[in-house]
Coordinates of C-alpha atoms in Angstrom, one line a residue:
X214 CA -26.1 0.2 -15.7
X215 CA -25.6 3.7 -15.0
X216 CA -22.4 5.2 -16.7
X217 CA -20.3 8.4 -16.2
X218 CA -18.4 9.2 -19.2
X219 CA -17.8 12.9 -19.4
X220 CA -18.6 16.0 -17.3
X221 CA -18.4 17.2 -13.8
X222 CA -20.5 15.7 -11.3
X223 CA -20.8 16.4 -7.4
X224 CA -22.7 14.7 -4.8
X225 CA -23.1 14.6 -1.1
X226 CA -22.9 10.8 -0.4
X227 CA -22.3 7.6 -2.8
X228 CA -23.9 4.4 -1.9
X229 CA -23.8 1.3 -4.5
X230 CA -26.5 -1.1 -3.2
X231 CA -25.8 -4.7 -3.5
X232 CA -26.0 -6.3 -6.9
X233 CA -25.9 -2.5 -8.5
X234 CA -23.0 -1.3 -10.4
X235 CA -21.8 2.4 -11.5
X236 CA -19.2 2.7 -14.1
X237 CA -16.9 5.6 -14.8
X238 CA -15.3 6.1 -18.5
X239 CA -14.2 9.6 -18.3
X240 CA -15.3 12.9 -16.4
X241 CA -15.1 14.0 -12.6
X242 CA -17.2 12.8 -9.8
X243 CA -17.0 14.5 -6.5
X244 CA -18.4 13.5 -3.3
X245 CA -18.4 15.2 -0.2
X246 CA -19.6 12.7 2.1
X247 CA -19.0 9.3 2.6
X248 CA -18.7 6.5 -0.4
X249 CA -20.3 3.0 0.6
X250 CA -19.9 0.1 -2.2
X251 CA -22.0 -2.9 -1.3
X252 CA -22.3 -3.6 -5.1
X253 CA -19.4 -2.6 -7.9
X254 CA -17.9 0.8 -8.8
X255 CA -15.7 0.2 -12.1
X256 CA -13.5 2.9 -13.1
X257 CA -11.5 2.8 -16.3
X258 CA -10.9 6.4 -16.4
X259 CA -11.6 9.7 -14.9
X260 CA -11.8 11.2 -11.5
X261 CA -13.3 10.2 -8.4
X262 CA -12.8 12.8 -5.3
X263 CA -13.9 12.7 -1.8
X264 CA -13.5 15.3 0.5
X265 CA -13.6 15.2 4.5
X266 CA -14.8 11.7 4.1
X267 CA -14.2 8.1 3.9
X268 CA -14.5 5.0 1.5
X269 CA -16.0 1.9 2.8
X270 CA -16.0 -1.2 0.4
X271 CA -18.3 -3.5 2.5
X272 CA -18.3 -7.0 0.8
X273 CA -18.5 -5.0 -2.6
X274 CA -16.0 -4.4 -5.5
X275 CA -14.0 -1.0 -6.6
X276 CA -11.7 -1.0 -9.9
X277 CA -9.6 2.5 -10.2
X278 CA -8.2 2.3 -13.4
X279 CA -7.9 6.3 -13.8
X280 CA -7.6 8.4 -10.7
X281 CA -9.0 8.4 -6.9
X282 CA -8.2 11.1 -4.3
X283 CA -9.6 10.7 -1.1
X284 CA -9.1 10.1 2.9
X285 CA -9.7 6.4 4.8
X286 CA -10.6 3.6 2.9
X287 CA -11.7 0.6 4.8
X288 CA -11.9 -2.6 2.9
X289 CA -14.4 -4.8 5.0
X290 CA -16.7 -8.3 4.6
X291 CA -14.7 -9.9 2.1
X292 CA -14.6 -7.0 -0.5
X293 CA -12.3 -6.3 -3.1
X294 CA -10.4 -3.1 -4.7
X295 CA -8.2 -3.4 -7.5
X296 CA -6.0 -0.6 -8.7
X297 CA -4.0 -0.2 -11.9
X298 CA -4.2 3.9 -11.6
X299 CA -3.6 6.5 -9.4
X300 CA -4.9 5.9 -5.9
X301 CA -4.2 8.9 -2.9
X302 CA -5.7 8.8 0.5
X303 CA -4.0 12.4 1.1
X304 CA -2.0 11.2 4.3
X305 CA -4.8 9.3 5.5
X306 CA -4.9 5.3 6.0
X307 CA -5.7 2.4 4.1
X308 CA -7.5 -0.5 6.8
X309 CA -8.0 -4.1 5.0
X310 CA -10.2 -5.7 7.3
X311 CA -11.2 -9.5 6.0
X312 CA -10.8 -7.8 2.7
X313 CA -8.2 -7.5 -0.3
X314 CA -6.4 -5.1 -2.0
X315 CA -5.1 -5.8 -5.4
X316 CA -2.5 -3.6 -7.0
X317 CA -1.7 -4.4 -10.4
X318 CA -0.2 -1.2 -11.5
X319 CA -0.3 2.5 -11.0
X320 CA 0.8 4.3 -7.8
X321 CA -1.1 4.1 -4.2
X322 CA 0.1 7.0 -1.8
X323 CA -0.8 6.7 1.6
X324 CA 0.2 7.4 5.2
X325 CA -0.9 4.1 6.6
X326 CA -1.6 0.6 5.9
X327 CA -3.3 -2.0 8.4
X328 CA -4.0 -5.4 7.6
X329 CA -6.6 -7.1 10.1
X330 CA -8.6 -10.4 10.3
X331 CA -7.1 -11.9 7.4
X332 CA -6.8 -9.1 5.1
X333 CA -4.6 -9.2 2.3
X334 CA -2.6 -6.8 -0.1
X335 CA -1.5 -8.2 -3.2
X336 CA 0.8 -6.1 -5.5
X337 CA 1.8 -7.7 -8.7
X338 CA 3.1 -4.2 -10.4
X339 CA 3.2 -0.3 -9.8
X340 CA 4.3 1.1 -6.9
X341 CA 3.1 1.4 -3.3
X342 CA 4.5 4.6 -1.4
X343 CA 4.2 4.7 2.4
X344 CA 4.6 7.8 4.1
X345 CA 4.4 6.3 7.9
X346 CA 3.4 2.8 9.1
X347 CA 2.9 -0.7 7.3
X348 CA 1.1 -3.0 10.0
X349 CA 1.2 -6.7 9.2
X350 CA -0.1 -8.7 12.0
X351 CA -0.1 -12.6 12.3
X352 CA -2.6 -13.9 10.2
X353 CA -2.6 -11.6 7.4
X354 CA -1.0 -11.5 4.1
X355 CA 1.4 -8.6 2.3
X356 CA 3.1 -10.1 -1.1
X357 CA 4.5 -8.1 -3.8
X358 CA 5.9 -10.2 -6.5
X359 CA 6.5 -7.4 -8.9
X360 CA 6.5 -3.7 -8.3
X361 CA 8.4 -1.4 -5.7
X362 CA 7.3 -0.5 -2.3
X363 CA 8.8 3.0 -1.2
X364 CA 9.2 4.3 2.3
X365 CA 8.8 7.9 2.1
X366 CA 8.8 8.9 5.4
X367 CA 7.6 12.5 5.3
X368 CA 5.2 12.0 7.8
X369 CA 7.3 10.3 10.3
X370 CA 9.2 7.1 9.5
X371 CA 7.9 3.9 11.1
X372 CA 7.0 0.3 10.1
X373 CA 5.7 -2.6 12.2
X374 CA 5.9 -6.0 11.0
X375 CA 4.7 -9.8 12.1
X376 CA 5.9 -12.9 10.6
X377 CA 7.1 -12.9 7.1
X378 CA 6.5 -10.2 4.5
X379 CA 7.5 -10.5 0.9
X380 CA 8.4 -7.6 -0.9
X381 CA 10.1 -7.4 -4.6
X382 CA 11.9 -3.9 -5.2
X383 CA 12.4 -2.0 -2.2
X384 CA 13.2 1.7 -1.9
X385 CA 13.7 3.8 1.5
X386 CA 13.5 7.8 1.0
X387 CA 16.0 10.0 3.0
X388 CA 13.2 10.3 5.8
X389 CA 11.9 6.7 5.5
X390 CA 12.5 4.3 8.0
X391 CA 12.1 0.4 8.0
X392 CA 11.8 -0.6 11.4
X393 CA 11.5 -4.3 12.5
X394 CA 10.8 -4.3 16.4
X395 CA 11.1 -8.2 16.9
X396 CA 13.7 -10.7 16.7
X397 CA 10.6 -13.2 15.0
X398 CA 10.1 -10.2 12.0
X399 CA 11.2 -11.4 8.6
X400 CA 11.5 -9.3 5.6
X401 CA 12.2 -11.2 2.7
X402 CA 13.3 -9.2 -0.7
X403 CA 13.1 -10.7 -4.2
X404 CA 14.0 -7.8 -5.9
X405 CA 16.2 -4.8 -5.8
X406 CA 17.0 -2.9 -2.6
X407 CA 18.0 0.8 -2.5
X408 CA 18.3 2.8 0.8
X409 CA 18.9 7.0 0.6
X410 CA 18.5 7.0 4.5
X411 CA 22.2 7.3 5.9
X412 CA 20.3 6.9 9.7
X413 CA 18.4 3.7 8.9
X414 CA 18.4 1.8 12.1
X415 CA 16.8 -1.8 12.2
X416 CA 18.4 -3.7 15.3
X417 CA 16.2 -6.6 15.5
X418 CA 14.9 -9.4 12.8
X419 CA 16.2 -10.5 9.7
X420 CA 16.5 -8.9 6.1
X421 CA 16.5 -11.9 3.6
X422 CA 17.3 -11.5 0.2
X423 CA 15.7 -14.7 -1.5
X424 CA 15.5 -13.6 -5.2
X425 CA 16.1 -16.0 -8.0
X426 CA 18.2 -14.1 -10.1
X427 CA 21.1 -11.2 -9.4
X428 CA 19.8 -8.6 -7.2
X429 CA 21.1 -5.0 -6.6
X430 CA 21.9 -3.7 -2.8
X431 CA 22.5 -0.1 -2.9
X432 CA 22.7 2.3 0.3
X433 CA 24.3 5.6 1.1
X434 CA 27.4 6.3 2.8
X435 CA 28.4 4.1 5.7
X436 CA 26.1 5.1 8.8
X437 CA 27.4 6.1 12.1
X438 CA 29.0 3.8 14.4
X439 CA 26.5 3.9 16.6
X440 CA 23.8 2.7 14.2
X441 CA 23.0 -0.9 13.6
X442 CA 21.6 -1.1 10.0
X443 CA 20.2 -4.7 10.3
X444 CA 20.1 -7.0 12.9
X445 CA 20.6 -10.0 11.0
X446 CA 21.1 -9.9 7.1
X447 CA 20.8 -13.3 5.0
X448 CA 21.5 -14.0 1.6
X449 CA 20.0 -17.1 0.0
X450 CA 20.3 -16.1 -4.0
X451 CA 22.5 -18.6 -5.0
X452 CA 23.0 -16.6 -8.3
X453 CA 24.4 -13.8 -6.3
X454 CA 23.9 -10.4 -5.3

């Protein structure tokens, strides 16, 4: 089993074949081309960087416990990525197509996230930072049982929802926008909600506070009279908010 433990390495492309495994326990690995994972890439520490390329997990497994800096990420063919470190797509996109993204800690920062064909994003800790869109169509799953989802909005606000989306803590930055485009859209928040955007405009859908313990709702000053902050707001927490 090859292991990177120290030093700086640069390659054009990285492909990990089925049943093969590459382990990184330190050092720095940089690619100028695509990364394709059919087998396993296990990083407990160190830095993995891709330049002008994308990372494809095609039925394989990727663990990021250190730091990853790259562009587009595609998880397909029942592949899995598990992040407990720092994962950044540098203003690009995460697509989970019939695969699974597990966030068990750290920070995941991206422009867009799109789930396709039964794809799933499961957050149990850490912070997910979204600069633009979060697309969760019917038949896919986004579940946050702990941790924070932060809408940064520095690349244009927006979020596209279908069905029920379960968040834990939610933070909307000044430029962030949590838009709900259908009356049937539902956002469930089990933790706390903080809004720093005075012009937040959600005229449709339902925001449901469904925590099992007291929750905090915090927002900036009252928005302009022309703004409807939420189409429908429901509190089902018997312990109060």
